[in-house]
mmCIF file of C-alpha atoms (C1' of nucleotides) in Angstrom:
data_model
loop_
_atom_site.group_PDB
_atom_site.id
_atom_site.type_symbol
_atom_site.label_atom_id
_atom_site.label_comp_id
_atom_site.label_asym_id
_atom_site.label_seq_id
_atom_site.Cartn_x
_atom_site.Cartn_y
_atom_site.Cartn_z
ATOM 1 C CA UNK V 745 -236.554 39.466 -87.298
ATOM 2 C CA UNK V 746 -234.384 40.738 -90.150
ATOM 3 C CA UNK V 747 -233.037 38.544 -92.845
ATOM 4 C CA UNK V 748 -229.415 38.551 -93.470
ATOM 5 C CA UNK V 749 -229.781 40.640 -96.833
ATOM 6 C CA UNK V 750 -231.910 42.919 -95.079
ATOM 7 C CA UNK V 751 -229.283 43.758 -92.550
ATOM 8 C CA UNK V 752 -226.630 44.066 -95.183
ATOM 9 C CA UNK V 753 -228.344 46.256 -96.846
ATOM 10 C CA UNK V 754 -228.867 48.476 -93.652
ATOM 11 C CA UNK V 755 -225.164 48.443 -93.227
ATOM 12 C CA UNK V 756 -224.543 49.622 -96.739
ATOM 13 C CA UNK V 757 -226.783 52.233 -96.333
ATOM 14 C CA UNK V 758 -225.521 53.622 -93.419
ATOM 15 C CA UNK V 759 -222.046 53.028 -94.827
ATOM 16 C CA UNK V 760 -221.187 51.061 -91.563
ATOM 17 C CA UNK V 761 -218.940 48.472 -92.583
ATOM 18 C CA UNK V 762 -220.476 45.017 -91.960
ATOM 19 C CA UNK V 763 -218.022 42.645 -90.466
ATOM 20 C CA UNK V 764 -218.325 39.030 -89.483
ATOM 21 C CA UNK V 765 -218.102 39.813 -85.641
ATOM 22 C CA UNK V 766 -220.971 42.347 -86.056
ATOM 23 C CA UNK V 767 -223.054 39.862 -88.594
ATOM 24 C CA UNK V 768 -222.706 37.240 -85.651
ATOM 25 C CA UNK V 769 -223.453 39.232 -83.042
ATOM 26 C CA UNK V 770 -227.048 41.248 -84.447
ATOM 27 C CA UNK V 771 -228.123 37.313 -85.390
ATOM 28 C CA UNK V 772 -227.304 36.100 -82.123
ATOM 29 C CA UNK V 773 -229.231 38.889 -80.080
ATOM 30 C CA UNK V 774 -232.034 38.603 -82.952
ATOM 31 C CA UNK V 775 -232.215 34.837 -82.205
ATOM 32 C CA UNK V 776 -232.426 35.511 -78.518
ATOM 33 C CA UNK V 777 -235.807 37.090 -76.400
ATOM 34 C CA UNK V 778 -233.793 36.887 -73.212
ATOM 35 C CA UNK V 779 -232.434 40.439 -73.142
ATOM 36 C CA UNK V 780 -228.968 39.361 -72.748
ATOM 37 C CA UNK V 781 -225.898 41.145 -71.586
ATOM 38 C CA UNK V 782 -222.873 41.604 -73.482
ATOM 39 C CA UNK V 783 -220.991 39.110 -71.668
ATOM 40 C CA UNK V 784 -223.892 36.629 -72.176
ATOM 41 C CA UNK V 785 -223.703 37.506 -76.023
ATOM 42 C CA UNK V 786 -219.774 37.079 -75.709
ATOM 43 C CA UNK V 787 -220.195 33.421 -73.669
ATOM 44 C CA UNK V 788 -222.493 32.135 -76.318
ATOM 45 C CA UNK V 789 -220.604 33.654 -79.346
ATOM 46 C CA UNK V 790 -217.138 32.047 -78.211
ATOM 47 C CA UNK V 791 -218.263 28.895 -79.138
ATOM 48 C CA UNK V 792 -218.532 29.485 -83.074
ATOM 49 C CA UNK V 793 -215.940 32.432 -83.311
ATOM 50 C CA UNK V 794 -213.006 31.545 -80.550
ATOM 51 C CA UNK V 795 -211.269 34.660 -80.913
ATOM 52 C CA UNK V 796 -214.074 36.911 -80.663
ATOM 53 C CA UNK V 797 -213.539 39.370 -78.104
ATOM 54 C CA UNK V 798 -215.747 40.763 -75.584
ATOM 55 C CA UNK V 799 -214.497 44.198 -76.138
ATOM 56 C CA UNK V 800 -215.976 43.824 -79.404
ATOM 57 C CA UNK V 801 -219.249 42.603 -78.591
ATOM 58 C CA UNK V 802 -219.476 45.836 -76.537
ATOM 59 C CA UNK V 803 -218.036 47.761 -79.195
ATOM 60 C CA UNK V 804 -220.329 45.993 -81.682
ATOM 61 C CA UNK V 805 -223.115 46.953 -79.434
ATOM 62 C CA UNK V 806 -222.640 50.404 -79.252
ATOM 63 C CA UNK V 807 -222.466 50.590 -82.877
ATOM 64 C CA UNK V 808 -225.679 48.710 -83.355
ATOM 65 C CA UNK V 809 -227.167 50.689 -81.074
ATOM 66 C CA UNK V 810 -226.258 53.955 -82.524
ATOM 67 C CA UNK V 811 -227.863 52.860 -85.881
ATOM 68 C CA UNK V 812 -230.960 52.143 -83.987
ATOM 69 C CA UNK V 813 -230.773 47.930 -84.689
ATOM 70 C CA UNK V 814 -230.645 47.316 -81.031
ATOM 71 C CA UNK V 815 -232.335 48.983 -78.020
ATOM 72 C CA UNK V 816 -230.983 48.964 -74.657
ATOM 73 C CA UNK V 817 -233.551 47.768 -72.175
ATOM 74 C CA UNK V 818 -234.899 50.444 -70.349
ATOM 75 C CA UNK V 819 -232.701 52.511 -68.345
ATOM 76 C CA UNK V 820 -230.189 54.049 -70.347
ATOM 77 C CA UNK V 821 -227.814 55.132 -67.335
ATOM 78 C CA UNK V 822 -224.863 53.565 -66.645
ATOM 79 C CA UNK V 823 -224.846 53.939 -62.987
ATOM 80 C CA UNK V 824 -228.186 53.158 -61.158
ATOM 81 C CA UNK V 825 -229.682 56.604 -60.202
ATOM 82 C CA UNK V 826 -232.121 56.888 -57.149
ATOM 83 C CA UNK V 827 -235.372 58.618 -56.301
ATOM 84 C CA UNK V 828 -237.338 59.154 -52.769
ATOM 85 C CA UNK V 829 -240.535 59.508 -54.494
ATOM 86 C CA UNK V 830 -241.879 55.611 -54.410
ATOM 87 C CA UNK V 831 -245.489 56.310 -55.569
ATOM 88 C CA UNK V 832 -246.249 55.233 -58.603
ATOM 89 C CA UNK V 833 -245.015 58.008 -61.053
ATOM 90 C CA UNK V 834 -243.177 58.581 -64.793
ATOM 91 C CA UNK V 835 -239.949 59.532 -65.822
ATOM 92 C CA UNK V 836 -238.838 61.470 -69.016
ATOM 93 C CA UNK V 837 -235.177 60.750 -70.015
ATOM 94 C CA UNK V 838 -233.367 63.058 -71.974
ATOM 95 C CA UNK V 839 -231.499 61.182 -74.838
ATOM 96 C CA UNK V 840 -229.004 64.538 -75.292
ATOM 97 C CA UNK V 841 -228.123 65.066 -71.441
ATOM 98 C CA UNK V 842 -229.940 62.289 -69.593
ATOM 99 C CA UNK V 843 -231.860 64.894 -67.431
ATOM 100 C CA UNK V 844 -234.765 62.816 -65.689
ATOM 101 C CA UNK V 845 -237.523 64.209 -64.888
ATOM 102 C CA UNK V 846 -240.425 62.877 -62.846
ATOM 103 C CA UNK V 847 -243.862 63.070 -64.508
ATOM 104 C CA UNK V 848 -247.015 62.924 -62.642
ATOM 105 C CA UNK V 849 -250.249 61.927 -64.758
ATOM 106 C CA UNK V 850 -252.973 59.818 -63.203
ATOM 107 C CA UNK V 851 -253.759 58.913 -66.559
ATOM 108 C CA UNK V 852 -250.766 56.617 -66.810
ATOM 109 C CA UNK V 853 -251.139 55.464 -63.257
ATOM 110 C CA UNK V 854 -253.459 53.015 -64.868
ATOM 111 C CA UNK V 855 -252.551 50.784 -67.421
ATOM 112 C CA UNK V 856 -254.390 47.344 -68.620
ATOM 113 C CA UNK V 857 -251.898 44.841 -66.589
ATOM 114 C CA UNK V 858 -249.520 42.499 -68.750
ATOM 115 C CA UNK V 859 -251.159 39.394 -70.646
ATOM 116 C CA UNK V 860 -248.635 37.475 -68.622
ATOM 117 C CA UNK V 861 -249.543 33.894 -67.179
ATOM 118 C CA UNK V 862 -249.286 34.357 -63.836
ATOM 119 C CA UNK V 863 -247.313 37.211 -63.382
ATOM 120 C CA UNK V 864 -248.247 39.251 -60.338
ATOM 121 C CA UNK V 865 -247.477 43.030 -60.925
ATOM 122 C CA UNK V 866 -246.326 45.203 -57.838
ATOM 123 C CA UNK V 867 -246.019 47.960 -60.207
ATOM 124 C CA UNK V 868 -245.323 49.870 -63.325
ATOM 125 C CA UNK V 869 -244.129 52.873 -64.468
ATOM 126 C CA UNK V 870 -243.658 54.671 -68.107
ATOM 127 C CA UNK V 871 -240.573 56.112 -69.996
ATOM 128 C CA UNK V 872 -240.501 58.546 -72.143
ATOM 129 C CA UNK V 873 -237.647 59.193 -74.023
ATOM 130 C CA UNK V 874 -236.694 61.976 -76.261
ATOM 131 C CA UNK V 875 -235.196 65.322 -76.441
ATOM 132 C CA UNK V 876 -235.816 67.750 -73.395
ATOM 133 C CA UNK V 877 -236.321 71.443 -74.439
ATOM 134 C CA UNK V 878 -232.527 72.732 -74.379
ATOM 135 C CA UNK V 879 -230.914 69.818 -76.300
ATOM 136 C CA UNK V 880 -234.090 69.987 -78.816
ATOM 137 C CA UNK V 881 -233.239 73.468 -79.722
ATOM 138 C CA UNK V 882 -229.437 72.404 -79.854
ATOM 139 C CA UNK V 883 -229.974 70.002 -82.389
ATOM 140 C CA UNK V 884 -232.814 71.558 -84.072
ATOM 141 C CA UNK V 885 -231.340 74.415 -85.716
ATOM 142 C CA UNK V 886 -228.384 72.822 -87.408
ATOM 143 C CA UNK V 887 -228.932 69.617 -89.062
ATOM 144 C CA UNK V 888 -227.237 69.390 -92.356
ATOM 145 C CA UNK R 711 -241.754 64.332 -48.684
ATOM 146 C CA UNK R 712 -241.670 63.018 -45.303
ATOM 147 C CA UNK R 713 -240.929 64.767 -41.915
ATOM 148 C CA UNK R 714 -237.627 63.507 -39.954
ATOM 149 C CA UNK R 715 -240.328 62.158 -37.357
ATOM 150 C CA UNK R 716 -241.955 60.485 -40.122
ATOM 151 C CA UNK R 717 -238.772 58.984 -41.008
ATOM 152 C CA UNK R 718 -237.657 58.009 -37.164
ATOM 153 C CA UNK R 719 -241.259 56.590 -36.451
ATOM 154 C CA UNK R 720 -240.912 54.191 -40.123
ATOM 155 C CA UNK R 721 -237.374 53.079 -38.752
ATOM 156 C CA UNK R 722 -238.540 51.813 -35.562
ATOM 157 C CA UNK R 723 -241.529 50.451 -37.186
ATOM 158 C CA UNK R 724 -239.213 48.040 -39.193
ATOM 159 C CA UNK R 725 -236.615 47.979 -36.510
ATOM 160 C CA UNK R 726 -234.149 49.295 -38.731
ATOM 161 C CA UNK R 727 -231.436 51.335 -36.475
ATOM 162 C CA UNK R 728 -231.692 54.697 -37.656
ATOM 163 C CA UNK R 729 -228.174 56.165 -37.980
ATOM 164 C CA UNK R 730 -227.177 59.939 -38.526
ATOM 165 C CA UNK R 731 -225.491 58.310 -42.009
ATOM 166 C CA UNK R 732 -229.059 57.028 -43.044
ATOM 167 C CA UNK R 733 -231.045 59.917 -42.283
ATOM 168 C CA UNK R 734 -228.688 62.707 -44.012
ATOM 169 C CA UNK R 735 -228.311 59.949 -47.075
ATOM 170 C CA UNK R 736 -232.257 59.968 -46.881
ATOM 171 C CA UNK R 737 -232.438 63.496 -46.432
ATOM 172 C CA UNK R 738 -230.602 64.289 -48.932
ATOM 173 C CA UNK R 739 -231.999 62.247 -51.698
ATOM 174 C CA UNK R 740 -235.620 63.380 -50.548
ATOM 175 C CA UNK R 741 -234.072 67.137 -51.072
ATOM 176 C CA UNK R 742 -233.229 66.997 -55.021
ATOM 177 C CA UNK R 743 -235.438 65.878 -57.606
ATOM 178 C CA UNK R 744 -232.655 65.136 -60.130
ATOM 179 C CA UNK R 745 -232.122 61.192 -59.503
ATOM 180 C CA UNK R 746 -228.656 61.542 -58.283
ATOM 181 C CA UNK R 747 -226.417 58.549 -58.221
ATOM 182 C CA UNK R 748 -224.701 57.168 -55.205
ATOM 183 C CA UNK R 749 -221.586 59.210 -56.237
ATOM 184 C CA UNK R 750 -223.266 61.919 -56.682
ATOM 185 C CA UNK R 751 -224.756 62.085 -53.166
ATOM 186 C CA UNK R 752 -222.212 61.033 -51.611
ATOM 187 C CA UNK R 753 -220.081 64.024 -53.301
ATOM 188 C CA UNK R 754 -223.356 66.296 -51.602
ATOM 189 C CA UNK R 755 -222.877 64.985 -48.328
ATOM 190 C CA UNK R 756 -218.903 64.992 -48.028
ATOM 191 C CA UNK R 757 -219.389 68.627 -46.980
ATOM 192 C CA UNK R 758 -221.472 67.994 -44.035
ATOM 193 C CA UNK R 759 -220.099 65.061 -43.135
ATOM 194 C CA UNK R 760 -216.518 64.636 -44.481
ATOM 195 C CA UNK R 761 -215.926 61.142 -42.987
ATOM 196 C CA UNK R 762 -219.160 59.715 -44.467
ATOM 197 C CA UNK R 763 -217.679 57.105 -46.879
ATOM 198 C CA UNK R 764 -218.925 56.023 -50.376
ATOM 199 C CA UNK R 765 -219.278 52.133 -49.207
ATOM 200 C CA UNK R 766 -222.060 53.259 -46.519
ATOM 201 C CA UNK R 767 -223.932 55.478 -49.120
ATOM 202 C CA UNK R 768 -224.450 52.316 -51.139
ATOM 203 C CA UNK R 769 -225.023 50.068 -48.495
ATOM 204 C CA UNK R 770 -227.626 52.496 -47.165
ATOM 205 C CA UNK R 771 -229.346 53.181 -50.684
ATOM 206 C CA UNK R 772 -229.919 49.642 -50.313
ATOM 207 C CA UNK R 773 -231.152 49.503 -47.177
ATOM 208 C CA UNK R 774 -233.467 52.076 -47.946
ATOM 209 C CA UNK R 775 -234.524 50.497 -51.218
ATOM 210 C CA UNK R 776 -235.248 46.927 -49.266
ATOM 211 C CA UNK R 777 -237.347 49.279 -46.845
ATOM 212 C CA UNK R 778 -239.099 50.553 -50.112
ATOM 213 C CA UNK R 779 -238.333 54.088 -49.143
ATOM 214 C CA UNK R 780 -236.175 55.080 -52.101
ATOM 215 C CA UNK R 781 -236.486 53.761 -55.892
ATOM 216 C CA UNK R 782 -233.600 53.251 -58.492
ATOM 217 C CA UNK R 783 -234.932 54.681 -61.657
ATOM 218 C CA UNK R 784 -236.091 52.057 -63.783
ATOM 219 C CA UNK R 785 -233.593 49.327 -64.668
ATOM 220 C CA UNK R 786 -233.019 47.345 -61.659
ATOM 221 C CA UNK R 787 -230.039 45.564 -63.649
ATOM 222 C CA UNK R 788 -226.550 46.363 -62.786
ATOM 223 C CA UNK R 789 -225.490 45.531 -66.324
ATOM 224 C CA UNK R 790 -226.910 46.476 -69.603
ATOM 225 C CA UNK R 791 -229.135 44.400 -71.478
ATOM 226 C CA UNK R 792 -230.113 44.802 -75.062
ATOM 227 C CA UNK R 793 -232.967 43.332 -76.997
ATOM 228 C CA UNK R 794 -232.764 43.289 -80.924
ATOM 229 C CA UNK R 795 -236.420 44.565 -81.074
ATOM 230 C CA UNK R 796 -236.789 48.447 -81.928
ATOM 231 C CA UNK R 797 -240.108 48.764 -82.393
ATOM 232 C CA UNK R 798 -242.291 50.291 -79.391
ATOM 233 C CA UNK R 799 -242.747 47.319 -77.164
ATOM 234 C CA UNK R 800 -242.687 46.719 -73.436
ATOM 235 C CA UNK R 801 -241.223 44.774 -70.780
ATOM 236 C CA UNK R 802 -242.598 42.975 -67.558
ATOM 237 C CA UNK R 803 -239.456 42.436 -64.981
ATOM 238 C CA UNK R 804 -239.122 40.107 -62.151
ATOM 239 C CA UNK R 805 -237.953 41.219 -59.256
ATOM 240 C CA UNK R 806 -236.778 37.942 -58.233
ATOM 241 C CA UNK R 807 -235.109 36.197 -61.129
ATOM 242 C CA UNK R 808 -234.550 39.381 -63.163
ATOM 243 C CA UNK R 809 -236.155 37.837 -65.982
ATOM 244 C CA UNK R 810 -237.172 40.329 -68.798
ATOM 245 C CA UNK R 811 -240.443 39.586 -70.757
ATOM 246 C CA UNK R 812 -241.699 41.533 -73.663
ATOM 247 C CA UNK R 813 -245.012 42.812 -74.349
ATOM 248 C CA UNK R 814 -246.813 43.511 -76.731
ATOM 249 C CA UNK R 815 -249.673 45.344 -76.570
ATOM 250 C CA UNK R 816 -251.062 48.033 -78.721
ATOM 251 C CA UNK R 817 -253.198 49.417 -76.030
ATOM 252 C CA UNK R 818 -249.988 50.387 -74.578
ATOM 253 C CA UNK R 819 -248.486 51.975 -77.346
ATOM 254 C CA UNK R 820 -250.504 55.065 -77.364
ATOM 255 C CA UNK R 821 -250.221 56.982 -74.357
ATOM 256 C CA UNK R 822 -251.012 60.686 -73.535
ATOM 257 C CA UNK R 823 -247.867 62.701 -74.241
ATOM 258 C CA UNK R 824 -246.057 64.004 -70.688
ATOM 259 C CA UNK R 825 -247.106 67.583 -70.360
ATOM 260 C CA UNK R 826 -243.336 68.531 -70.341
ATOM 261 C CA UNK R 827 -242.783 72.175 -71.958
ATOM 262 C CA UNK R 828 -240.698 71.523 -75.060
ATOM 263 C CA UNK R 829 -239.902 67.742 -74.770
ATOM 264 C CA UNK R 830 -239.864 66.156 -77.797
ATOM 265 C CA UNK R 831 -240.640 62.495 -77.552
ATOM 266 C CA UNK R 832 -238.580 59.873 -79.633
ATOM 267 C CA UNK R 833 -240.731 57.090 -78.096
ATOM 268 C CA UNK R 834 -241.930 55.670 -75.240
ATOM 269 C CA UNK R 835 -242.119 51.948 -73.326
ATOM 270 C CA UNK R 836 -243.716 50.855 -70.105
ATOM 271 C CA UNK R 837 -242.324 48.640 -67.417
ATOM 272 C CA UNK R 838 -244.179 46.499 -65.251
ATOM 273 C CA UNK R 839 -242.235 44.514 -62.629
ATOM 274 C CA UNK R 840 -243.485 42.201 -60.023
ATOM 275 C CA UNK R 841 -243.224 38.537 -59.843
ATOM 276 C CA UNK R 842 -243.276 35.737 -62.539
ATOM 277 C CA UNK R 843 -245.238 32.815 -62.359
ATOM 278 C CA UNK R 844 -242.482 30.707 -60.918
ATOM 279 C CA UNK R 845 -240.814 33.199 -58.285
ATOM 280 C CA UNK R 846 -244.814 34.196 -56.959
ATOM 281 C CA UNK R 847 -245.187 30.687 -56.494
ATOM 282 C CA UNK R 848 -242.069 30.364 -54.999
ATOM 283 C CA UNK R 849 -242.655 33.094 -52.476
ATOM 284 C CA UNK R 850 -246.533 32.782 -52.017
ATOM 285 C CA UNK R 851 -246.857 29.549 -49.790
ATOM 286 C CA UNK R 852 -244.808 30.566 -47.234
ATOM 287 C CA UNK R 853 -245.156 34.214 -45.963
ATOM 288 C CA UNK R 854 -245.003 34.294 -42.192
ATOM 289 C "C1'" DA I 1001 -223.541 44.834 -23.424
ATOM 290 C "C1'" DT I 1002 -225.151 43.134 -27.921
ATOM 291 C "C1'" DC I 1003 -225.607 43.208 -32.371
ATOM 292 C "C1'" DA I 1004 -225.913 46.190 -36.491
ATOM 293 C "C1'" DT I 1005 -223.082 49.864 -38.875
ATOM 294 C "C1'" DT I 1006 -219.723 52.456 -40.062
ATOM 295 C "C1'" DG I 1007 -214.689 53.616 -42.846
ATOM 296 C "C1'" DC I 1008 -211.008 51.803 -45.090
ATOM 297 C "C1'" DA I 1009 -209.064 49.362 -48.625
ATOM 298 C "C1'" DA I 1010 -208.972 45.514 -51.664
ATOM 299 C "C1'" DA I 1011 -211.852 42.822 -54.304
ATOM 300 C "C1'" DA I 1012 -214.926 41.909 -58.213
ATOM 301 C "C1'" DG I 1013 -217.843 43.630 -61.999
ATOM 302 C "C1'" DA I 1014 -218.567 46.280 -66.070
ATOM 303 C "C1'" DT I 1015 -217.011 49.184 -69.564
ATOM 304 C "C1'" DT I 1016 -214.178 51.935 -72.105
ATOM 305 C "C1'" DT I 1017 -209.380 52.613 -73.994
ATOM 306 C "C1'" DG I 1018 -204.503 52.440 -76.551
ATOM 307 C "C1'" DC I 1019 -201.993 50.397 -79.849
ATOM 308 C "C1'" DA I 1020 -200.200 47.039 -83.566
ATOM 309 C "C1'" DT I 1021 -202.671 43.943 -86.816
ATOM 310 C "C1'" DA I 1022 -205.866 42.095 -89.891
ATOM 311 C "C1'" DG I 1023 -210.090 42.730 -92.761
ATOM 312 C "C1'" DT I 1024 -213.457 45.438 -95.300
ATOM 313 C "C1'" DG I 1025 -215.043 48.025 -99.075
ATOM 314 C "C1'" DC T 1277 -205.301 51.043 -101.061
ATOM 315 C "C1'" DA T 1278 -207.211 53.546 -97.326
ATOM 316 C "C1'" DC T 1279 -209.794 53.123 -93.641
ATOM 317 C "C1'" DT T 1280 -211.988 51.218 -89.455
ATOM 318 C "C1'" DA T 1281 -212.547 46.836 -86.859
ATOM 319 C "C1'" DT T 1282 -210.349 43.263 -84.097
ATOM 320 C "C1'" DG T 1283 -207.936 41.519 -80.070
ATOM 321 C "C1'" DC T 1284 -205.492 42.121 -76.255
ATOM 322 C "C1'" DA T 1285 -203.839 43.795 -72.140
ATOM 323 C "C1'" DA T 1286 -204.317 47.691 -69.127
ATOM 324 C "C1'" DA T 1287 -206.955 51.313 -67.487
ATOM 325 C "C1'" DT T 1288 -210.995 53.501 -65.924
ATOM 326 C "C1'" DC T 1289 -215.560 53.617 -63.259
ATOM 327 C "C1'" DT T 1290 -219.336 51.172 -60.392
ATOM 328 C "C1'" DT T 1291 -220.802 48.538 -56.804
ATOM 329 C "C1'" DT T 1292 -219.418 45.034 -53.057
ATOM 330 C "C1'" DT T 1293 -217.097 42.912 -49.635
ATOM 331 C "C1'" DG T 1294 -213.856 41.859 -45.331
ATOM 332 C "C1'" DC T 1295 -212.550 43.698 -41.309
ATOM 333 C "C1'" DA T 1296 -211.637 45.982 -37.091
ATOM 334 C "C1'" DA T 1297 -213.330 50.094 -34.634
ATOM 335 C "C1'" DT T 1298 -217.774 52.295 -33.535
ATOM 336 C "C1'" DG T 1299 -222.379 53.480 -32.564
ATOM 337 C "C1'" DA T 1300 -227.072 52.871 -31.553
ATOM 338 C "C1'" DT T 1301 -230.908 50.631 -28.659
#
DNA sequence: ATCATTGCAAAAGATTTGCATAGTG
DNA sequence: CACTATGCAAATCTTTTGCAATGAT
């Protein structure tokens, strides 16, 4: 949990203007552990900031995500994507082009169950995110 | 990869009518390993079945999912959900109520990297799906 | 013959965009 | 002051739904 000053510093460092709205969205999200949607955040913030628009919440979440300050829970795909393989297996997702590859690895199929009171595990999957060979090659040679 | 007869048998067993459309959607999805969206499947199938509607593809994917014959890649949430915690951590997702809980477990933070030629791993996360205590309690006492 | 599925079109839900105004550095 | 973000409304994209016609068992 970052202090307000740490947040200010982060914005300054990255040269991104820090507005009231951005701070409010970030602090609201930080204070919650229920992984809210943009709409849910907007609803909560409306009380304190009646003029805050939903579009701004979306834009702000995008900005914060680009800054690496917030994560989207799991699938980065906007659209639902399907798989005919229903047995346990895993995925790699390329942050560059969105390509999803199947990963079969028995050592990932058995993991310690979550220590969560009463939770009945039906399955699990591991999600590696990063850059596929092609995208890694495209971005590596040119930085700076 | 199931044979056509195995598919027929599955439908018969579950007493779900097997239509041409359902077989076509399932076979198309099975033949691809790129985790297509509903729209992408529809586009591919249009050539062979010009009258196939996108709504049917959506309905069929739902049906197949309920039958346990297809999986949705990772997040079952229709809406994007966010997290202010960007360090490595994991999630449990309740299939009943959709609740997402954070899971901190150092033994999950180090996993063998995917054996994927050239893939640069930036991070990973483990996704347990199942039933939270409340939903497990609600569904357990009454089966049958 | 009965009951579920399909296709169509409209509706609903989620996210993005254009533009004038307001706010930040 | 220069530049970017905001709010609004419209646009876009994804998914769902109602209903008459069709198809499966």
